[in-house]
CSV table of C-alpha atoms and ligand atoms in Angstrom, one decimal:
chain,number,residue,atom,x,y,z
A,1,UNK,CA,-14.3,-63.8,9.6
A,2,UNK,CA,-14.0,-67.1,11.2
A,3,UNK,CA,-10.8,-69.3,11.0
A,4,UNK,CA,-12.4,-72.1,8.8
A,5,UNK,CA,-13.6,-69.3,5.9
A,6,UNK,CA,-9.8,-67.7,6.3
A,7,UNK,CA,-8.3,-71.0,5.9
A,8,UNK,CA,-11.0,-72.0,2.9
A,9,UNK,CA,-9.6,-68.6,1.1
A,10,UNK,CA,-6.0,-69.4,1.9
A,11,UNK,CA,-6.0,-71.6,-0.6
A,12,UNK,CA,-5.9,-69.2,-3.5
A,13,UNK,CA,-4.3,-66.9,-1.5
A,14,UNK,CA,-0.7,-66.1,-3.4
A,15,UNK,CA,1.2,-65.0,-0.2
A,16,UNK,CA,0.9,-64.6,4.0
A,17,UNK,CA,1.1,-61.2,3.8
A,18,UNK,CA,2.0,-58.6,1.2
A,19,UNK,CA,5.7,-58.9,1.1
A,20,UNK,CA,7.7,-56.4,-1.2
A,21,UNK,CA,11.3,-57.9,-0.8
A,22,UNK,CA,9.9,-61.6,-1.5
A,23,UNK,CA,11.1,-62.7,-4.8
A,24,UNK,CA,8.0,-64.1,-6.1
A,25,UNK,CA,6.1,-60.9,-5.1
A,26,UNK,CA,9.2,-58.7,-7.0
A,27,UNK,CA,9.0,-60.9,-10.1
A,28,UNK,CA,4.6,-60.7,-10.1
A,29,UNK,CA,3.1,-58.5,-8.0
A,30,UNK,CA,-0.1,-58.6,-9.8
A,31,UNK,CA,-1.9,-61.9,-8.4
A,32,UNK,CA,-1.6,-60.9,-5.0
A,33,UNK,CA,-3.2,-57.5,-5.8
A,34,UNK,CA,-5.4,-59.9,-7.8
A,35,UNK,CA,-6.2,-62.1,-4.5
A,36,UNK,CA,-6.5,-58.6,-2.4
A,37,UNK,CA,-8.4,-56.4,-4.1
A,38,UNK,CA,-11.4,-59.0,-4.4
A,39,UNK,CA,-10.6,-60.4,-0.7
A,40,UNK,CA,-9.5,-57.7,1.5
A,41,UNK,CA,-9.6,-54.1,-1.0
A,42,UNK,CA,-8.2,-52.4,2.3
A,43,UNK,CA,-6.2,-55.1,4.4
A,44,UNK,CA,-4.2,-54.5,7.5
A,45,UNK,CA,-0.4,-55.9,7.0
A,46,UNK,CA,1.2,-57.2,10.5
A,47,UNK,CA,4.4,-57.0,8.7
A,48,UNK,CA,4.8,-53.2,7.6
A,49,UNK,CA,2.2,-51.9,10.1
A,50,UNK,CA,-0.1,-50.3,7.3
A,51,UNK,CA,-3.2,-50.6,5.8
A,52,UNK,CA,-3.0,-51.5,2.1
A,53,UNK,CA,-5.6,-50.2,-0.4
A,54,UNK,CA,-6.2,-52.4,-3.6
A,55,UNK,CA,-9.5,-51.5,-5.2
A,56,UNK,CA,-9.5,-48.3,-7.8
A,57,UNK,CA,-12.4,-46.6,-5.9
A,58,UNK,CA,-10.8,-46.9,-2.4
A,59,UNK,CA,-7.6,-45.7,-3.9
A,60,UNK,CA,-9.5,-42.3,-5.7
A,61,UNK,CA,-11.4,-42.0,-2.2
A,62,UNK,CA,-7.4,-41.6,-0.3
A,63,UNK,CA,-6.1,-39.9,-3.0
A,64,UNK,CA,-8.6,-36.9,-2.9
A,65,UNK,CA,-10.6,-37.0,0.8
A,66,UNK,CA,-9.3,-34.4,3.1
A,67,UNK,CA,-9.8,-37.8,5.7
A,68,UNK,CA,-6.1,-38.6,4.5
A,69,UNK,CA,-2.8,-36.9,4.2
A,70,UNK,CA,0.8,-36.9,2.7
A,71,UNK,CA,2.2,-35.5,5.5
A,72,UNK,CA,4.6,-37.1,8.1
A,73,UNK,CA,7.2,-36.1,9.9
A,74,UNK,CA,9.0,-38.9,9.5
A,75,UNK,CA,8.2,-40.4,6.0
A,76,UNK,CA,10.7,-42.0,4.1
A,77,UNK,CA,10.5,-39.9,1.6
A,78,UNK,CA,11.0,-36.5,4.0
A,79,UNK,CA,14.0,-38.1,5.5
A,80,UNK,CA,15.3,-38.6,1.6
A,81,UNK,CA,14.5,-35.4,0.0
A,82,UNK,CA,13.8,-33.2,3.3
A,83,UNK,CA,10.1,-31.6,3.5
A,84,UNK,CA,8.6,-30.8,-0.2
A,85,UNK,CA,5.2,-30.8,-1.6
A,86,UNK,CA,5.1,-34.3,-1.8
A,87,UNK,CA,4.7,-34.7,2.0
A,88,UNK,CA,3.1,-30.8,2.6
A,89,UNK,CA,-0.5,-29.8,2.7
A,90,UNK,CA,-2.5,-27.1,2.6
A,91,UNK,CA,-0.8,-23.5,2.4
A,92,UNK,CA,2.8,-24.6,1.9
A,93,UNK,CA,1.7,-27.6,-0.3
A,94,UNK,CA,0.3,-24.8,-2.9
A,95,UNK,CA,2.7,-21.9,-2.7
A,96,UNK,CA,5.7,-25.0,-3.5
A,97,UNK,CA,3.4,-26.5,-5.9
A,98,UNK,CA,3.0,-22.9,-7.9
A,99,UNK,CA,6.5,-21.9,-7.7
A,100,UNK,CA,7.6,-24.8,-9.6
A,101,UNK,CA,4.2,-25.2,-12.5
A,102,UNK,CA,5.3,-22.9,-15.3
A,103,UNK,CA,7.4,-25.1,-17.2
A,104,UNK,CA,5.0,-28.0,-16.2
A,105,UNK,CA,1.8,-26.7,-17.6
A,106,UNK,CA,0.6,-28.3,-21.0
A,107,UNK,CA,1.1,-25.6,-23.6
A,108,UNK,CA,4.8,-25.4,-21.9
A,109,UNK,CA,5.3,-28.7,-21.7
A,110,UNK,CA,4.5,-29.5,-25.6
A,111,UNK,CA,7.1,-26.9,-26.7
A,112,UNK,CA,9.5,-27.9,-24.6
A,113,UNK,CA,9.0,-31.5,-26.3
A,114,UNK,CA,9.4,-30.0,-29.4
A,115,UNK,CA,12.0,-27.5,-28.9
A,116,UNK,CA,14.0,-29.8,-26.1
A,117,UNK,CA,13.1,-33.1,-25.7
A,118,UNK,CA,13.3,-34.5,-29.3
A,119,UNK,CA,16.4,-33.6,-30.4
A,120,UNK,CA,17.8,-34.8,-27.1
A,121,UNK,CA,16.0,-37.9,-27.6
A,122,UNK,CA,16.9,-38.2,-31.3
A,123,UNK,CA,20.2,-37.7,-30.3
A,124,UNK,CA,20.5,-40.5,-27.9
A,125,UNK,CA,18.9,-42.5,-30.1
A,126,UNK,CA,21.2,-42.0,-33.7
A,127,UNK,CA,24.1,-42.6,-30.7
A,128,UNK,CA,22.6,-45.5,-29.7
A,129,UNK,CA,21.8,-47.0,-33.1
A,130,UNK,CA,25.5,-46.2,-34.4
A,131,UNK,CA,27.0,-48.0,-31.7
A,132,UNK,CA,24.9,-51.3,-33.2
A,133,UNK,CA,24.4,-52.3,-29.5
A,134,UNK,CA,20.5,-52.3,-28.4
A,135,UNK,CA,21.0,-51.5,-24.6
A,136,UNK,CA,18.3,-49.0,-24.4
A,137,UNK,CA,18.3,-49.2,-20.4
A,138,UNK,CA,21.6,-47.7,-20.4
A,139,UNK,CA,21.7,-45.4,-23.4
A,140,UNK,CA,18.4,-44.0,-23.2
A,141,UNK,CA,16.6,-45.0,-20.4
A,142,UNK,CA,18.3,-43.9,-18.0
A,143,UNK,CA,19.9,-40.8,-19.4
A,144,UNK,CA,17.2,-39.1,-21.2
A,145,UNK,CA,14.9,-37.9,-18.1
A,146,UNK,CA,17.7,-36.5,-16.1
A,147,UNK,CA,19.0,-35.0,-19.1
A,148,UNK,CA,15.4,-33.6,-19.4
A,149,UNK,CA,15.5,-32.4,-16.0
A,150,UNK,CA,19.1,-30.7,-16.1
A,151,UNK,CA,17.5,-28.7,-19.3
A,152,UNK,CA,14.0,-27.3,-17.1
A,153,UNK,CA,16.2,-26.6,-14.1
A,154,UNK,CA,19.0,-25.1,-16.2
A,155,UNK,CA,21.7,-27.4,-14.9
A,156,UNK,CA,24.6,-28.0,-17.4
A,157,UNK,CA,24.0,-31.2,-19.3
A,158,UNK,CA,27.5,-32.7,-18.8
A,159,UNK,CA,26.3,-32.5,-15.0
A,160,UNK,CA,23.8,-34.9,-15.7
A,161,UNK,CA,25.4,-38.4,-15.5
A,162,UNK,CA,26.9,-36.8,-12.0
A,163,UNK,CA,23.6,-35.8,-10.8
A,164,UNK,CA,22.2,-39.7,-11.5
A,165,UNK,CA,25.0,-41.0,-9.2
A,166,UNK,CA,24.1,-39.0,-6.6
A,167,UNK,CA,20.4,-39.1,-7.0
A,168,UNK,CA,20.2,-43.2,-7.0
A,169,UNK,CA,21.1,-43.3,-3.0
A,170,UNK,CA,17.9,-41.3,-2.5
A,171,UNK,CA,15.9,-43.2,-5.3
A,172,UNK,CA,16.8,-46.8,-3.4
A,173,UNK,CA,16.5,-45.6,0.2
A,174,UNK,CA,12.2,-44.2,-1.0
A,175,UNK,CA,12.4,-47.8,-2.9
A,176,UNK,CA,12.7,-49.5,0.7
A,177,UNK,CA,16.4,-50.2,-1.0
A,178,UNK,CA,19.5,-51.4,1.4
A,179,UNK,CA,21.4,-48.2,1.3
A,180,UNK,CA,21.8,-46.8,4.5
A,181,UNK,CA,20.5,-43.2,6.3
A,182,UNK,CA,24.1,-42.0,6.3
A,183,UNK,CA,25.2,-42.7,2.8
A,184,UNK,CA,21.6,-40.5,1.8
A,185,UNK,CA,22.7,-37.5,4.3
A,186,UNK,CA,25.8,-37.9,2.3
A,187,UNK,CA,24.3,-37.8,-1.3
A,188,UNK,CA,22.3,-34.8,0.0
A,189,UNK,CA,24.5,-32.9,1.3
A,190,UNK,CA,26.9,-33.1,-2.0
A,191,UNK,CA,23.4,-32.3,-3.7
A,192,UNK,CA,22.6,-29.4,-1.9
A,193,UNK,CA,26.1,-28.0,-2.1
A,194,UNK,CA,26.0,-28.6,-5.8
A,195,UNK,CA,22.5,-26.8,-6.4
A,196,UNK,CA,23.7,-23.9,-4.3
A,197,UNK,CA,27.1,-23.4,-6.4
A,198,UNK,CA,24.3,-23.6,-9.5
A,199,UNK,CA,22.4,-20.7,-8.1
A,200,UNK,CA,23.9,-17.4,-8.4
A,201,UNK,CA,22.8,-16.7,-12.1
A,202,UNK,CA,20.7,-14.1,-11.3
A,203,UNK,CA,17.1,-12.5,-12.7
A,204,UNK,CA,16.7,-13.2,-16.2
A,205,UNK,CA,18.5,-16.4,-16.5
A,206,UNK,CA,17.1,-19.4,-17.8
A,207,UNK,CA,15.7,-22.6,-15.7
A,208,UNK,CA,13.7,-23.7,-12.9
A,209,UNK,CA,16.3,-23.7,-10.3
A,210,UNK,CA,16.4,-19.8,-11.0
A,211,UNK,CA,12.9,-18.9,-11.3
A,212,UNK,CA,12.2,-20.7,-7.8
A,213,UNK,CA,15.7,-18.6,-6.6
A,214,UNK,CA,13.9,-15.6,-7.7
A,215,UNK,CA,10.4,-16.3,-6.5
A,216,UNK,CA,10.3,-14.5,-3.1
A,217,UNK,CA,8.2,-16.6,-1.3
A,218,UNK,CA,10.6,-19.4,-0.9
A,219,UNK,CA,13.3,-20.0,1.4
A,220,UNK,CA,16.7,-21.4,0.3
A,221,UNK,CA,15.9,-24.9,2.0
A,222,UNK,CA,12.7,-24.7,-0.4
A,223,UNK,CA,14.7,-24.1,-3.4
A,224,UNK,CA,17.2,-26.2,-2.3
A,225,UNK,CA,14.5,-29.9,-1.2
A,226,UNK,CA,12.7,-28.6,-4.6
A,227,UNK,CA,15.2,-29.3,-6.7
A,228,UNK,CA,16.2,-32.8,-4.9
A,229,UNK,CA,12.2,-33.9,-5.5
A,230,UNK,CA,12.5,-32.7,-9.0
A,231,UNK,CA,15.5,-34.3,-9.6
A,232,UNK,CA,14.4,-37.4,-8.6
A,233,UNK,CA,10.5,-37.6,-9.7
A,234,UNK,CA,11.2,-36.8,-12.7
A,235,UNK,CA,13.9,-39.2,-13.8
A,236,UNK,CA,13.4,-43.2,-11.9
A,237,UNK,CA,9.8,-43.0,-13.2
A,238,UNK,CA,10.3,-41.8,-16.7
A,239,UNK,CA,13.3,-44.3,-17.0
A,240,UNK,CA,11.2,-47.3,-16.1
A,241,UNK,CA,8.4,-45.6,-18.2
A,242,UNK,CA,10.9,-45.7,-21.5
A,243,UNK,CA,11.7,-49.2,-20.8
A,244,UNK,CA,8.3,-50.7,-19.9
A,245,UNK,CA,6.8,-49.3,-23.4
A,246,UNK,CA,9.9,-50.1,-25.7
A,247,UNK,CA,9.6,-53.6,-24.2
A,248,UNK,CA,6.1,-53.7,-24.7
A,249,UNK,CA,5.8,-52.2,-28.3
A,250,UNK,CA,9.1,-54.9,-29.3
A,251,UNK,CA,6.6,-58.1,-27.9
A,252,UNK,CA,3.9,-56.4,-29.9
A,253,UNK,CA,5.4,-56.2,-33.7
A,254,UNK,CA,1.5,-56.4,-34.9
A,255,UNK,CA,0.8,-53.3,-33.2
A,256,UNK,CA,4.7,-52.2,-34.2
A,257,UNK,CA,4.0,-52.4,-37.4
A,258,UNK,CA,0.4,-50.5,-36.8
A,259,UNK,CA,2.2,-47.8,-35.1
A,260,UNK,CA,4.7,-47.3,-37.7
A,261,UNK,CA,1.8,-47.1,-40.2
A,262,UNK,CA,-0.4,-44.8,-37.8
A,263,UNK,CA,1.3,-42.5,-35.4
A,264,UNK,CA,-2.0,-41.2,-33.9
A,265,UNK,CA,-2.1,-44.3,-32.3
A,266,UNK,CA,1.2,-43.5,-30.2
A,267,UNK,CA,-0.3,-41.6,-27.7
A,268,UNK,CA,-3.1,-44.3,-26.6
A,269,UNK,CA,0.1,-47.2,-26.5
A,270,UNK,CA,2.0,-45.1,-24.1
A,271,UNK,CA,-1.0,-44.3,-21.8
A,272,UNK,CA,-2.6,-47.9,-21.9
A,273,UNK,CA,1.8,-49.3,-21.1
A,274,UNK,CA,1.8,-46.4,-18.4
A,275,UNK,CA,-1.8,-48.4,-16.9
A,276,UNK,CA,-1.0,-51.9,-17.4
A,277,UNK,CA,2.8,-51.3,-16.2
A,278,UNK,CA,2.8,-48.3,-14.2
A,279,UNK,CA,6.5,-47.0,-13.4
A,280,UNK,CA,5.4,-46.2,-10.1
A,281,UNK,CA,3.3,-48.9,-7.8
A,282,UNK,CA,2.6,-47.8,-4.3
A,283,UNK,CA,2.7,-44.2,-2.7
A,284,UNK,CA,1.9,-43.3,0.8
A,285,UNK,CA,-1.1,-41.5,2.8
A,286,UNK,CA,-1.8,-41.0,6.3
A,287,UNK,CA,-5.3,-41.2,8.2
A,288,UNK,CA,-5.9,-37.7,9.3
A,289,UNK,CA,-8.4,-38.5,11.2
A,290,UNK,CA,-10.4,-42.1,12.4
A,291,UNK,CA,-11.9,-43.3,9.3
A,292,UNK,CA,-13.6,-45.9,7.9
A,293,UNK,CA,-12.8,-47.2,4.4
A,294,UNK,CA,-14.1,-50.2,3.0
A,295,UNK,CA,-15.7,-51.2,6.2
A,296,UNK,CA,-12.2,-51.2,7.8
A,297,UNK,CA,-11.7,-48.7,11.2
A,298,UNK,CA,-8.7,-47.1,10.8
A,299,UNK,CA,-7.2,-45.1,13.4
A,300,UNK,CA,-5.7,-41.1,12.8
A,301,UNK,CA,-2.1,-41.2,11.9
A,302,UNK,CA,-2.4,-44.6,10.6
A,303,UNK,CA,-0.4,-45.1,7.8
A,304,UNK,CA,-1.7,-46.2,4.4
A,305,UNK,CA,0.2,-47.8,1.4
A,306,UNK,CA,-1.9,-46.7,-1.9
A,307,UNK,CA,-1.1,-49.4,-4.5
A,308,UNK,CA,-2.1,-47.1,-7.6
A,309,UNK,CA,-0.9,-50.2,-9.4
A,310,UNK,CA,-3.5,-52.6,-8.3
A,311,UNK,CA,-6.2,-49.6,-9.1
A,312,UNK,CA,-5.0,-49.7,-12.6
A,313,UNK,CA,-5.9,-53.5,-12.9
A,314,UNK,CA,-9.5,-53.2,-11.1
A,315,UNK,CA,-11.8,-55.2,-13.4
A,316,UNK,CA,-14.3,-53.0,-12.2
A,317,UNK,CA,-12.9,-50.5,-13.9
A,318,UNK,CA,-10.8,-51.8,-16.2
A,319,UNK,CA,-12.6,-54.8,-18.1
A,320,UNK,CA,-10.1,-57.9,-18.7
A,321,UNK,CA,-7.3,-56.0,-16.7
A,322,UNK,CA,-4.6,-57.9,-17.6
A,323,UNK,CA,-4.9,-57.8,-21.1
A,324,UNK,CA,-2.8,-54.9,-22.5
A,325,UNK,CA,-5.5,-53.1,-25.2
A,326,UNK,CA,-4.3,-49.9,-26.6
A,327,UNK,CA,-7.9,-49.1,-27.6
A,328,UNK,CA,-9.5,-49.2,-24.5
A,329,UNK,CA,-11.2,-46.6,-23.0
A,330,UNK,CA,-12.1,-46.5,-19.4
A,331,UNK,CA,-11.1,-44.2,-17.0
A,332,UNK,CA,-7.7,-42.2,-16.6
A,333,UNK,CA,-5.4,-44.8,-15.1
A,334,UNK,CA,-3.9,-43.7,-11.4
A,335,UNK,CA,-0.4,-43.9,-12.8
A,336,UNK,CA,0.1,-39.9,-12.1
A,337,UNK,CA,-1.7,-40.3,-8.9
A,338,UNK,CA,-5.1,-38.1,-8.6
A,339,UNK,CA,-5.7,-34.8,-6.2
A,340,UNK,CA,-4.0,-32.2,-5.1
A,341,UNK,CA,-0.6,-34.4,-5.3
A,342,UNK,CA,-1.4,-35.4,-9.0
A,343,UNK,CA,1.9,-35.5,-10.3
A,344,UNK,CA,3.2,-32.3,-12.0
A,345,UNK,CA,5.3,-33.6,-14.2
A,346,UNK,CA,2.9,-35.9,-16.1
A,347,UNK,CA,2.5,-34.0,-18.7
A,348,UNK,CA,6.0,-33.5,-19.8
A,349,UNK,CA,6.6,-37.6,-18.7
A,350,UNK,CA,3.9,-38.5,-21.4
A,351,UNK,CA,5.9,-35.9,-23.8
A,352,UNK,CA,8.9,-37.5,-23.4
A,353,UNK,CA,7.4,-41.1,-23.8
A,354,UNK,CA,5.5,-40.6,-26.8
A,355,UNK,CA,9.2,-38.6,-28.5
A,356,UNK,CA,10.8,-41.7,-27.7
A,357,UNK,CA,8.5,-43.9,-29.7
A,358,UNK,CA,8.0,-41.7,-32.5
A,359,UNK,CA,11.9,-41.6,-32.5
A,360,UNK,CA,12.1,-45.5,-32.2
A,361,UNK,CA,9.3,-46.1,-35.3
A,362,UNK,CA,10.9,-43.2,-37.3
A,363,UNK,CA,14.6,-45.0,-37.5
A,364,UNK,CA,13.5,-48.9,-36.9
A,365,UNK,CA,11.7,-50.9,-38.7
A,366,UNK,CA,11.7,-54.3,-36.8
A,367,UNK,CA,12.0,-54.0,-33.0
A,368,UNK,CA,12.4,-57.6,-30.7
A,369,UNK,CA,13.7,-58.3,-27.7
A,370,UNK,CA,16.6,-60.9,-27.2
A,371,UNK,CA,16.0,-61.6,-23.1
A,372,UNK,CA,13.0,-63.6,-24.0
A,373,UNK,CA,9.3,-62.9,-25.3
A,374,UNK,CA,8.7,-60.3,-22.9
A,375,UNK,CA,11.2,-59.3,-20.4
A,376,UNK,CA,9.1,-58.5,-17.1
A,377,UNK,CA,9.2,-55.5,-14.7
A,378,UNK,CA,11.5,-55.7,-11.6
A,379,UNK,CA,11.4,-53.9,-8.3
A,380,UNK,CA,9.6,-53.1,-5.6
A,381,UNK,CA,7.7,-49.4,-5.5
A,382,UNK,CA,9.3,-48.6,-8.7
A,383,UNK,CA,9.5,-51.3,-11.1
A,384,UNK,CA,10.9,-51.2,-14.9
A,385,UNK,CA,12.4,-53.8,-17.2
A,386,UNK,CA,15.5,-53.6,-16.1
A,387,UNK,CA,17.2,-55.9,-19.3
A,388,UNK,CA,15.9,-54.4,-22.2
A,389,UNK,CA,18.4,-55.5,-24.9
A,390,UNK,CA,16.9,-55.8,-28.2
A,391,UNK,CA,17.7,-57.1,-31.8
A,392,UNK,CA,16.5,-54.5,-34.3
A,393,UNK,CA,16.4,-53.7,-38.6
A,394,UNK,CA,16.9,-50.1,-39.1
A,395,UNK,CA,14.7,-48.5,-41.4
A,396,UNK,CA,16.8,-46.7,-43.5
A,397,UNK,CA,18.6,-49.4,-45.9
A,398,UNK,CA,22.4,-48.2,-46.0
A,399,UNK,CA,26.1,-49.5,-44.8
A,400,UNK,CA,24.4,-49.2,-40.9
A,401,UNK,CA,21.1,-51.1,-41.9
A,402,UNK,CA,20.8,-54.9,-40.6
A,403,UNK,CA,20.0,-57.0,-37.3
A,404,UNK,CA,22.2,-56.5,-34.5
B,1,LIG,C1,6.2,-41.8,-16.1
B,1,LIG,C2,6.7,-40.9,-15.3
B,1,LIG,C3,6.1,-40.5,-13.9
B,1,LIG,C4,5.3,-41.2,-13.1
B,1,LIG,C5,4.7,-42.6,-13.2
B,1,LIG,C6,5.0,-40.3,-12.0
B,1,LIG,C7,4.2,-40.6,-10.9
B,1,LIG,C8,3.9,-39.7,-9.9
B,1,LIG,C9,2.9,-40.0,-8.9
B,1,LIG,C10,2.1,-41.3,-8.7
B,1,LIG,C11,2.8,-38.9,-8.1
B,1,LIG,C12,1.8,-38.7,-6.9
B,1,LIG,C13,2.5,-39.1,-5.6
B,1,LIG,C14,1.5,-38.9,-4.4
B,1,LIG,O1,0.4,-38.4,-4.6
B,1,LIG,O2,1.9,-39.3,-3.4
B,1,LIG,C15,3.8,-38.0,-8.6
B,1,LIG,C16,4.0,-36.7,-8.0
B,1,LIG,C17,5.0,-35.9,-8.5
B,1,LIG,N1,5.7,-36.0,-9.6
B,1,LIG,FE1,5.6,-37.5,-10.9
B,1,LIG,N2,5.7,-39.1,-12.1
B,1,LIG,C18,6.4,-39.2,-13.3
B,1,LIG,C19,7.2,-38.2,-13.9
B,1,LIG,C20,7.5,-37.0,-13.4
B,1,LIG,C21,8.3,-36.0,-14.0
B,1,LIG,C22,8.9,-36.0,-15.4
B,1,LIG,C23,8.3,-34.9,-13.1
B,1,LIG,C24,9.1,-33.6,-13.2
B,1,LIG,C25,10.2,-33.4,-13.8
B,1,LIG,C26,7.6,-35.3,-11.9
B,1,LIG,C27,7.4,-34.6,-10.8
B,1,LIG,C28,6.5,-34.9,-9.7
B,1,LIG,C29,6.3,-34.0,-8.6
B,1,LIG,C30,7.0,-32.7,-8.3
B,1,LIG,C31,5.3,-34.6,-7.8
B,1,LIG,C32,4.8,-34.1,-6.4
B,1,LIG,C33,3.5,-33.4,-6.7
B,1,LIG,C34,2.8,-32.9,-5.4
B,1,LIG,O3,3.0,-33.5,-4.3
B,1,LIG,O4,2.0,-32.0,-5.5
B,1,LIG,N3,7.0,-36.6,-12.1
B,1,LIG,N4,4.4,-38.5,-9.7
C-alpha cells in the first residue's frame, strides 16, 4: 500500500495501533475493530508482535484449521494456570477435555440448573432484594459462578468467596493485568495446596474434583491445573455475562416488560447480549505452520490474537451489527469460541444466565439503572459492566415493595 493511500485511510482510522491499555480503546473497543476488520481483517501490530484477526470468517478459519494452535510453551495463560486443555492439542487436549465433560454435557447441565443453579441464584437474589441495595456486581455477579463452580467440583460453598480472592491474581495477570509473576506463583501455589487438602474423598463422592481424582488417566498435576482452568473459566466470564445482560435488559424496559410477559423470549436476549457484548474479547492461536490468511504471510510460531468480539459484530454476518436485536437470526455468535477448544462450559454459562433473568423478571417488575442510560463494558480481554447499580419496583406489592 503506498504512503499516500495509508495516510488517506488514516483519517478514519480510530487509533495507531490496536492498543488494549489505552483508555479510549478500554471504554470502545468496537470502532477500531469497526476500522480493522474492513481495512486490515488480519493486521500485523508492531506493538504486541501479533497478527490480529477481525473478520468472522478469518476468525472461524483459526479457530478450527489444524494451520493454527493453542499451544505455547510460554503462553500467558500456561504460566497462569500451568499446562491445561486450553493450551494442549491433540492426544492430551482430548483425554483432559473427556475427563472433565460429564457434568458439562447438555442433559447434565439443564438439571444441574434446575436442581443447583436456581435455588442458588434465587437465593442470592431474595438476599440481594432484602438488603434494598441494587449492587448486583457484588451480590450476584460475582458470587454466583464461583458458587456454581464450588457445587460441580464439590468444593464447600463457604470456600467460595476464598477461592475468588485467590483466583483474581490469575484472572488479571491472563487479562494483561499489573499483577506480577510472583504474586500468581503465589496464588497458585495456595491453590494447589488447597485443591490437594480437598482431594482425599474417595470413590463414590460427589464432584468434579473427585471424578478427575478417580479417572486413572490423569496425573495429580492434571487434576490439580484442571481445577485452576475450571475455577477460573468458569467464573470472570459468567460474572461479566450476568452484568452485561442485567444492564442490557434494565436500558431495554420495552423488551423488560416483553420478557416479563413472554419468557420464551429469555433465551434469544441472553444469546443476542452474549453476541453484541461478549464477556470474553480476544483469545490466542499460534501459526503452526507458514500460512497465509487473508492475503497476509504469516510465519510458523507466529502468534495470533483472535478478537472473537469483532467476529461477533461482522456486518457480513451479522446485518446492522451494532444494533442489539433479540430476534435476529444469523449464525451462532463466537462468544464460546468454535473447534475443538469450543468452550465446555457454555452450556451450563447460558443456564446460569437465563436462571438469573428468569429470577430477575419473576421478583421485579421495573428494572433501571442509576449510573446513567446504559452503563458500558470495561476491560481489556474480559470486559463487563463493572457499575451495575440499579433502581428497581419489586413485583410483589407488600412492606418490601417500592423504588430503591
Ligand atoms: C459467559 C461465560 C463464558 C464465556 C464467554 C466463555 C468463553 C470461552 C471461550 C471463548 C473459550 C475458548 C477459548 C479458546 O478457544 O482459546 C472457552 C473455553 C473454555 N471454557 Fe468457557 N466461557 C464461559 C463460561 C465457562 C464456564 C461456566 C466454564 C466451566 C465451569 C467454562 C470452561 C471452559 C473451559 C474448560 C474451556 C477450555 C476448553 C478447551 O480448551 O477445550 N467456561 N470459554
Amino acid at each position: 500500500m503506498s504512503t499516500s493511500t495509508k495516510d488517506s485511510l488514516r483519517g478514519n482510522r480510530p487509533v495507531d495501533d490496536i492498543d488494549f491499555a489505552a483508555a479510549e480503546f478500554q471504554r470502545d473497543p468496537w470502532p477500531s475493530y469497526d476500522w480493522y476488520r474492513e481495512h486490515e481483517p488480519v493486521h500485523l501490530s508492531q506493538r504486541y508482535g501479533a497478527y490480529f484477526v477481525f473478520g468472522y470468517e478469518h476468525v472461524r478459519r483459526v479457530m478450527t484449521s489444524p494451520g493454527f494452535t493453542a499451544f505455547h510453551p510460554f503462553r500467558v495463560s500456561r504460566r497462569a494456570f500451568g499446562p491445561t486443555m486450553l493450551d494442549q492439542e491433540g492426544e492430551h487436549h482430548a483425554r483432559l477435555r473427556s475427563a472433565a465433560a460429564a457434568p458439562f454435557r447438555p442433559r447434565a447441565a439443564t438439571e444441574f440448573g434446575r436442581r443447583v443453579v436456581a435455588p442458588l441464584a434465587e437465593g442470592m437474589l431474595d438476599d440481594l432484594l432484602r438488603q434494598r441495595r441494587g449492587d448486583f456486581v457484588a451480590r450476584l455477579a460475582e458470587r454466583l459462578p464461583m458458587a456454581v463452580v464450588c457445587h460441580v467440583m464439590g468444593l464447600p460453598d463457604g470456600d467460595s468467596g476464598r477461592l475468588r480472592d485467590l483466583m483474581r491474581p490469575l484472572v488479571e495477570y491472563v487479562d494483561h493485568g499489573t499483577v506480577s509473576l510472583e504474586e500468581v506463583v503465589a496464588a497458585r501455589g495456595e491453590l494447589r495446596d488447597y485443591l490437594r487438602d480437598a482431594l482425599p474423598a474417595g470413590p463414590g463422592a460427589d464432584g468434579l474434583l473427585n471424578a478427575l481424582a478417580e479417572n486413572g488417566t490423569l496425573s495429580e498435576a492434571d487434576v490439580v491445573n484442571t481445577s485452576v482452568l475450571l475455577l477460573a473459566a468458569g467464573t470472570e466470564t459468567t460474572a461479566a455475562g450476568i452484568t452485561n445482560l442485567l444492564s442490557r435488559v434494565a436500558a431495554e424496559p420495552e423488551v423488560f416488560r416483553r420478557l416479563s410477559d413472554d419468557r420464551s423470549l429469555v433465551p434469544a436476549v441472553v444469546t443476542e447480549t452474549l453476541r453484541h457484548e461478549p464477556p470474553l474479547h480476544v483469545t490466542l492461536r499460534f501459526a503452526s505452520r507458514d500460512v497465509t490468511l487473508g492475503g497476509v504471510d504469516i510465519p510458523e510460531g507466529a502468534p495470533l490474537q483472535v478478537v472473537l468480539a469483532s467476529a461477533n459484530r461482522d456486518p457480513a454476518v451479522y446485518p446492522s451489527p451494532h444494533v442489539w436485536d433479540p430476534e435476529r437470526t444469523a449464525r451462532t455468535p463466537l462468544t464460546f469460541g468454535m473447534g475443538r477448544h469450543v468452550c465446555l462450559g457454555m452450556g451450563l454459562a447460558q443456564q446460569e444466565l437465563e436462571i438469573v433473568l428468569h429470577g430477575v423478571l419473576d421478583r421485579i417488575e421495573e428494572l433501571e439503572l442509576t449510573g446513567g442510560p446504559l452503563a458500558t463494558a470495561q476491560g481489556r480481554t474480559f470486559r463487563a459492566v463493572r457499575d451495575s447499580e440499579c433502581a428497581y419496583r419489586l413485583r410483589a406489592v407488600s412492606d418490601a415493595g417500592g423504588t430503591t
